[in-house]
């Protein structure tokens, strides 16, 4: 299968690509980003780096150039990780955050869904939108912490699920609602850890969430929303099965 990883230079995407290189069912990986993506470090003994192709898109807010569309054609699945994260909110104008977190994802989904998919015409495109544990779909319920941002991410979740629902089976969508993601190389600072514990944000390792999303794209979607606890469980299972 051909997998697109959008936001390919990011923290989670890098781990998704690292693992995908060692999964035989994934035969081609398009690393889509505004900067070139290189082969991740610490790939396993079964990794096949020839599967990876870095594709650059300078502006995710405009019509994709034909050259990029050509590279994305035939994809079976996409894991969308592009976002402005909470730590970047203070330095990012709100209109830009809205564009990146919501509009880029919708445009990406619409563009990829409309591209030709030779030989797999009957299989739906599997699209995972990475979101957050506290993203709120009900626009009348503004969370106490990061209220506007949580509503924005929730709105994006709803729009993506709605698009899939109206696609007559052409698209399946799934929302990955992650808690705090860390890795042995990127541990969470103590103060931040304490804050997240107080607000009840669950935790997950980057290896677990990456494996859980890859399990979905390879095996098929069992649900349209993956909660943090589901991803910890499924991720650990998939990591063990595939020795990732
Ligand atoms: N990390 C966590 O603890 C956590 C927790 C819950 C949910 N999430 C969600 O998981 C997803 C991935 O998070 P992450 O930690 O991997 O984030 P990240 O490392 O900041 O990666 C975000 C990606 O988005 C890209 N991006 C940002 N602005 C862009 C723009 N204007 N045009 C094109 N690309 C742009 C970045 O590109 P550059 O590399 O070029 O900047 C990067 O590839 C996000 O949706 C995030 O909200 C993360």
Short mmCIF file of C-alpha atoms and ligand atoms in Angstrom, two decimals:
data_model
loop_
_atom_site.label_atom_id
_atom_site.label_comp_id
_atom_site.label_asym_id
_atom_site.label_seq_id
_atom_site.Cartn_x
_atom_site.Cartn_y
_atom_site.Cartn_z
CA UNK A 1 0.00 0.00 0.00
CA UNK A 2 0.99 3.61 -0.61
CA UNK A 3 0.96 5.86 2.47
CA UNK A 4 1.19 9.67 2.60
CA UNK A 5 2.60 11.14 5.80
CA UNK A 6 1.72 14.84 5.85
CA UNK A 7 3.87 17.09 8.03
CA UNK A 8 6.69 14.67 7.47
CA UNK A 9 9.38 16.66 9.31
CA UNK A 10 7.46 16.73 12.62
CA UNK A 11 7.97 14.81 15.85
CA UNK A 12 5.22 12.20 15.35
CA UNK A 13 5.56 11.97 11.57
CA UNK A 14 9.26 11.11 11.84
CA UNK A 15 8.42 8.12 14.05
CA UNK A 16 5.53 7.09 11.78
CA UNK A 17 7.95 7.06 8.84
CA UNK A 18 10.62 5.20 10.83
CA UNK A 19 8.17 2.41 11.65
CA UNK A 20 6.49 2.35 8.22
CA UNK A 21 9.85 1.64 6.58
CA UNK A 22 9.83 -1.75 8.38
CA UNK A 23 6.22 -2.74 7.64
CA UNK A 24 6.10 -4.96 4.53
CA UNK A 25 2.44 -4.15 3.75
CA UNK A 26 3.46 -0.52 3.21
CA UNK A 27 5.31 -0.52 -0.09
CA UNK A 28 5.57 3.21 -0.69
CA UNK A 29 5.75 6.21 1.66
CA UNK A 30 5.31 9.79 0.46
CA UNK A 31 6.72 12.18 3.04
CA UNK A 32 4.77 15.37 2.31
CA UNK A 33 5.99 18.58 3.93
CA UNK A 34 7.09 22.15 3.40
CA UNK A 35 10.71 21.04 3.97
CA UNK A 36 12.53 17.95 2.73
CA UNK A 37 12.28 14.88 4.96
CA UNK A 38 15.27 12.61 5.33
CA UNK A 39 15.44 8.99 6.39
CA UNK A 40 14.80 8.78 10.16
CA UNK A 41 17.54 7.55 12.48
CA UNK A 42 17.42 4.16 14.26
CA UNK A 43 15.53 2.34 11.54
CA UNK A 44 15.26 -1.39 12.20
CA UNK A 45 17.12 -4.21 10.40
CA UNK A 46 14.11 -4.81 8.13
CA UNK A 47 13.67 -1.20 7.11
CA UNK A 48 13.57 -0.49 3.40
CA UNK A 49 14.59 3.15 2.86
CA UNK A 50 13.96 2.89 -0.87
CA UNK A 51 10.22 3.05 -0.10
CA UNK A 52 10.55 6.66 1.06
CA UNK A 53 10.06 9.68 -1.19
CA UNK A 54 10.17 13.22 0.11
CA UNK A 55 7.72 15.55 -1.65
CA UNK A 56 7.75 19.27 -0.94
CA UNK A 57 4.68 21.47 -0.99
CA UNK A 58 5.51 25.09 -0.25
CA UNK A 59 1.96 26.31 0.30
CA UNK A 60 -0.63 23.93 1.76
CA UNK A 61 -3.27 26.66 1.49
CA UNK A 62 -3.38 26.88 -2.31
CA UNK A 63 -4.28 24.50 -5.11
CA UNK A 64 -1.64 21.75 -5.12
CA UNK A 65 0.67 21.89 -8.19
CA UNK A 66 0.25 19.09 -10.74
CA UNK A 67 3.74 17.78 -9.94
CA UNK A 68 2.72 17.24 -6.29
CA UNK A 69 -0.64 15.75 -7.21
CA UNK A 70 1.17 13.25 -9.42
CA UNK A 71 3.29 12.10 -6.47
CA UNK A 72 0.22 11.74 -4.25
CA UNK A 73 -1.84 9.82 -6.82
CA UNK A 74 -2.62 6.22 -6.05
CA UNK A 75 -2.33 6.62 -2.28
CA UNK A 76 -4.30 4.18 -0.13
CA UNK A 77 -3.93 6.10 3.10
CA UNK A 78 -2.80 9.36 4.64
CA UNK A 79 -1.74 10.24 8.17
CA UNK A 80 -2.17 14.02 8.60
CA UNK A 81 0.04 15.48 11.36
CA UNK A 82 0.27 19.14 10.24
CA UNK A 83 -0.80 21.58 12.94
CA UNK A 84 0.13 24.54 15.06
CA UNK A 85 0.66 22.91 18.45
CA UNK A 86 -0.33 24.60 21.76
CA UNK A 87 3.28 25.59 22.49
CA UNK A 88 3.33 27.65 19.25
CA UNK A 89 0.05 29.46 19.87
CA UNK A 90 1.52 32.53 21.56
CA UNK A 91 3.80 33.28 18.63
CA UNK A 92 1.33 32.44 15.85
CA UNK A 93 -1.43 34.77 14.63
CA UNK A 94 -4.82 33.12 15.28
CA UNK A 95 -5.89 33.32 11.59
CA UNK A 96 -2.78 31.37 10.65
CA UNK A 97 -3.51 28.74 13.31
CA UNK A 98 -7.01 28.31 11.89
CA UNK A 99 -5.63 27.92 8.38
CA UNK A 100 -2.99 25.36 9.36
CA UNK A 101 -5.07 23.26 11.78
CA UNK A 102 -8.36 23.23 9.88
CA UNK A 103 -8.18 24.56 6.31
CA UNK A 104 -4.93 22.83 5.29
CA UNK A 105 -6.29 19.47 6.45
CA UNK A 106 -9.60 19.88 4.61
CA UNK A 107 -7.84 20.96 1.42
CA UNK A 108 -5.40 18.06 1.77
CA UNK A 109 -8.20 15.53 2.22
CA UNK A 110 -10.24 16.93 -0.69
CA UNK A 111 -7.20 16.99 -2.97
CA UNK A 112 -5.99 13.48 -2.17
CA UNK A 113 -9.51 12.01 -2.31
CA UNK A 114 -10.02 13.34 -5.83
CA UNK A 115 -6.79 11.92 -7.26
CA UNK A 116 -6.79 8.76 -9.37
CA UNK A 117 -6.17 5.56 -7.44
CA UNK A 118 -5.34 2.88 -10.04
CA UNK A 119 -6.25 -0.66 -9.17
CA UNK A 120 -7.67 0.26 -5.78
CA UNK A 121 -10.76 2.04 -7.03
CA UNK A 122 -13.07 0.02 -4.83
CA UNK A 123 -11.09 0.52 -1.62
CA UNK A 124 -11.74 3.73 0.28
CA UNK A 125 -8.94 6.17 1.00
CA UNK A 126 -8.06 5.86 4.71
CA UNK A 127 -7.39 9.29 6.20
CA UNK A 128 -6.22 9.83 9.78
CA UNK A 129 -6.33 13.35 11.22
CA UNK A 130 -4.15 13.76 14.29
CA UNK A 131 -5.90 15.83 16.90
CA UNK A 132 -5.84 16.22 20.64
CA UNK A 133 -7.49 14.56 23.61
CA UNK A 134 -9.27 17.79 24.62
CA UNK A 135 -10.42 18.89 21.16
CA UNK A 136 -14.14 19.62 21.44
CA UNK A 137 -16.55 18.92 18.59
CA UNK A 138 -19.55 20.51 20.30
CA UNK A 139 -19.04 24.19 19.45
CA UNK A 140 -21.28 25.27 22.34
CA UNK A 141 -18.94 23.74 24.93
CA UNK A 142 -15.82 25.85 25.27
CA UNK A 143 -13.21 24.09 27.44
CA UNK A 144 -11.67 26.08 30.31
CA UNK A 145 -8.12 25.59 29.07
CA UNK A 146 -7.15 26.56 25.51
CA UNK A 147 -10.86 26.97 24.77
CA UNK A 148 -10.72 28.52 21.28
CA UNK A 149 -7.99 26.13 20.19
CA UNK A 150 -9.86 23.03 21.44
CA UNK A 151 -13.00 24.19 19.60
CA UNK A 152 -10.98 24.79 16.41
CA UNK A 153 -9.47 21.30 16.52
CA UNK A 154 -12.91 19.83 17.28
CA UNK A 155 -14.41 21.70 14.33
CA UNK A 156 -11.70 20.29 12.06
CA UNK A 157 -12.45 16.77 13.37
CA UNK A 158 -16.16 17.20 12.56
CA UNK A 159 -15.49 18.57 9.07
CA UNK A 160 -13.21 15.67 8.23
CA UNK A 161 -15.65 13.04 9.51
CA UNK A 162 -18.47 14.81 7.63
CA UNK A 163 -16.47 14.79 4.39
CA UNK A 164 -15.95 11.03 4.72
CA UNK A 165 -19.62 10.45 5.50
CA UNK A 166 -20.67 12.30 2.35
CA UNK A 167 -18.07 10.63 0.13
CA UNK A 168 -20.22 7.62 -0.83
CA UNK A 169 -17.63 5.24 0.51
CA UNK A 170 -14.69 6.86 -1.29
CA UNK A 171 -13.11 8.02 1.98
CA UNK A 172 -12.87 6.58 5.47
CA UNK A 173 -11.75 9.02 8.14
CA UNK A 174 -10.44 8.50 11.62
CA UNK A 175 -9.48 11.00 14.30
CA UNK A 176 -6.55 10.20 16.58
CA UNK A 177 -7.16 12.05 19.86
CA UNK A 178 -3.76 12.03 21.51
CA UNK A 179 -2.88 13.03 25.02
CA UNK A 180 0.61 14.22 25.83
CA UNK A 181 3.10 12.52 23.52
CA UNK A 182 6.65 11.90 24.67
CA UNK A 183 9.64 9.78 23.76
CA UNK A 184 12.78 8.62 25.56
CA UNK A 185 14.66 11.27 23.54
CA UNK A 186 12.04 13.97 24.23
CA UNK A 187 10.89 13.51 27.83
CA UNK A 188 8.30 15.95 29.16
CA UNK A 189 9.76 18.56 31.55
CA UNK A 190 8.70 18.01 35.21
CA UNK A 191 6.70 21.23 35.49
CA UNK A 192 4.76 20.52 32.32
CA UNK A 193 4.18 16.94 33.49
CA UNK A 194 2.71 18.18 36.75
CA UNK A 195 0.45 20.66 34.92
CA UNK A 196 -0.85 18.00 32.55
CA UNK A 197 -1.44 15.62 35.46
CA UNK A 198 -3.54 18.31 37.18
CA UNK A 199 -5.71 18.86 34.09
CA UNK A 200 -5.98 15.10 33.60
CA UNK A 201 -4.29 14.85 30.21
CA UNK A 202 -3.38 11.21 29.48
CA UNK A 203 0.08 10.26 28.22
CA UNK A 204 1.32 8.19 25.33
CA UNK A 205 4.71 7.34 23.85
CA UNK A 206 5.41 8.50 20.30
CA UNK A 207 6.20 4.87 19.35
CA UNK A 208 2.76 3.78 20.63
CA UNK A 209 0.70 6.42 18.84
CA UNK A 210 2.62 5.95 15.60
CA UNK A 211 2.12 2.18 15.72
CA UNK A 212 -1.57 2.55 16.58
CA UNK A 213 -2.17 4.79 13.55
CA UNK A 214 -0.17 2.50 11.26
CA UNK A 215 -2.19 -0.48 12.52
CA UNK A 216 -5.35 1.34 11.45
CA UNK A 217 -4.13 2.20 7.97
CA UNK A 218 -2.79 -1.32 7.37
CA UNK A 219 -5.62 -3.38 8.94
CA UNK A 220 -8.54 -1.02 8.30
CA UNK A 221 -10.49 1.33 10.52
CA UNK A 222 -12.42 -0.23 13.38
CA UNK A 223 -13.71 3.11 14.61
CA UNK A 224 -13.79 6.75 13.48
CA UNK A 225 -12.23 8.02 16.71
CA UNK A 226 -9.18 6.66 18.46
CA UNK A 227 -8.91 7.66 22.09
CA UNK A 228 -5.57 7.85 23.87
CA UNK A 229 -6.13 4.64 25.85
CA UNK A 230 -7.08 2.74 22.66
CA UNK A 231 -3.87 3.91 21.01
CA UNK A 232 -1.67 2.89 23.96
CA UNK A 233 -3.17 -0.61 23.87
CA UNK A 234 -3.26 -1.06 20.07
CA UNK A 235 0.12 0.58 19.62
CA UNK A 236 1.85 -1.74 22.06
CA UNK A 237 0.26 -4.75 20.35
CA UNK A 238 1.33 -3.64 16.87
CA UNK A 239 4.87 -2.77 18.02
CA UNK A 240 5.26 -6.29 19.45
CA UNK A 241 3.70 -8.02 16.43
CA UNK A 242 5.95 -6.22 13.96
CA UNK A 243 9.05 -5.96 16.21
CA UNK A 244 9.21 -2.23 15.43
N1 LIG B 1 3.22 16.39 20.59
C1 LIG B 1 2.21 16.21 21.41
O1 LIG B 1 2.36 16.04 22.64
C2 LIG B 1 0.80 16.19 20.87
C3 LIG B 1 -0.25 15.94 21.75
C4 LIG B 1 -1.54 15.86 21.26
C5 LIG B 1 -1.79 16.06 19.90
N2 LIG B 1 -0.74 16.32 19.07
C6 LIG B 1 -1.06 16.53 17.66
O2 LIG B 1 -0.31 15.62 16.85
C7 LIG B 1 0.02 16.23 15.61
C8 LIG B 1 1.53 16.15 15.38
O3 LIG B 1 2.18 16.77 16.48
P1 LIG B 1 3.77 16.90 16.56
O4 LIG B 1 4.11 16.94 18.00
O5 LIG B 1 4.40 15.92 15.64
O6 LIG B 1 3.94 18.38 15.97
P2 LIG B 1 5.22 19.04 15.22
O7 LIG B 1 6.45 18.31 15.53
O8 LIG B 1 5.16 20.49 15.53
O9 LIG B 1 4.87 18.79 13.68
C9 LIG B 1 3.92 19.57 13.03
C10 LIG B 1 4.13 19.50 11.55
O10 LIG B 1 3.30 20.51 10.95
C11 LIG B 1 4.08 21.22 10.01
N3 LIG B 1 3.59 22.58 9.82
C12 LIG B 1 3.35 23.53 10.74
N4 LIG B 1 2.98 24.68 10.15
C13 LIG B 1 2.99 24.44 8.81
C14 LIG B 1 2.72 25.22 7.66
N5 LIG B 1 2.36 26.50 7.75
N6 LIG B 1 2.83 24.64 6.44
C15 LIG B 1 3.20 23.35 6.33
N7 LIG B 1 3.47 22.56 7.37
C16 LIG B 1 3.37 23.10 8.60
C17 LIG B 1 5.48 21.24 10.60
O11 LIG B 1 6.42 21.53 9.57
P3 LIG B 1 7.91 22.06 9.95
O12 LIG B 1 8.65 20.85 10.46
O13 LIG B 1 8.42 22.58 8.68
O14 LIG B 1 7.73 23.13 11.02
C18 LIG B 1 5.58 19.80 11.11
O15 LIG B 1 5.92 18.95 10.04
C19 LIG B 1 -0.54 17.66 15.68
O16 LIG B 1 -1.83 17.68 15.15
C20 LIG B 1 -0.62 17.91 17.17
O17 LIG B 1 -1.56 18.89 17.51
C21 LIG B 1 0.55 16.39 19.51
#
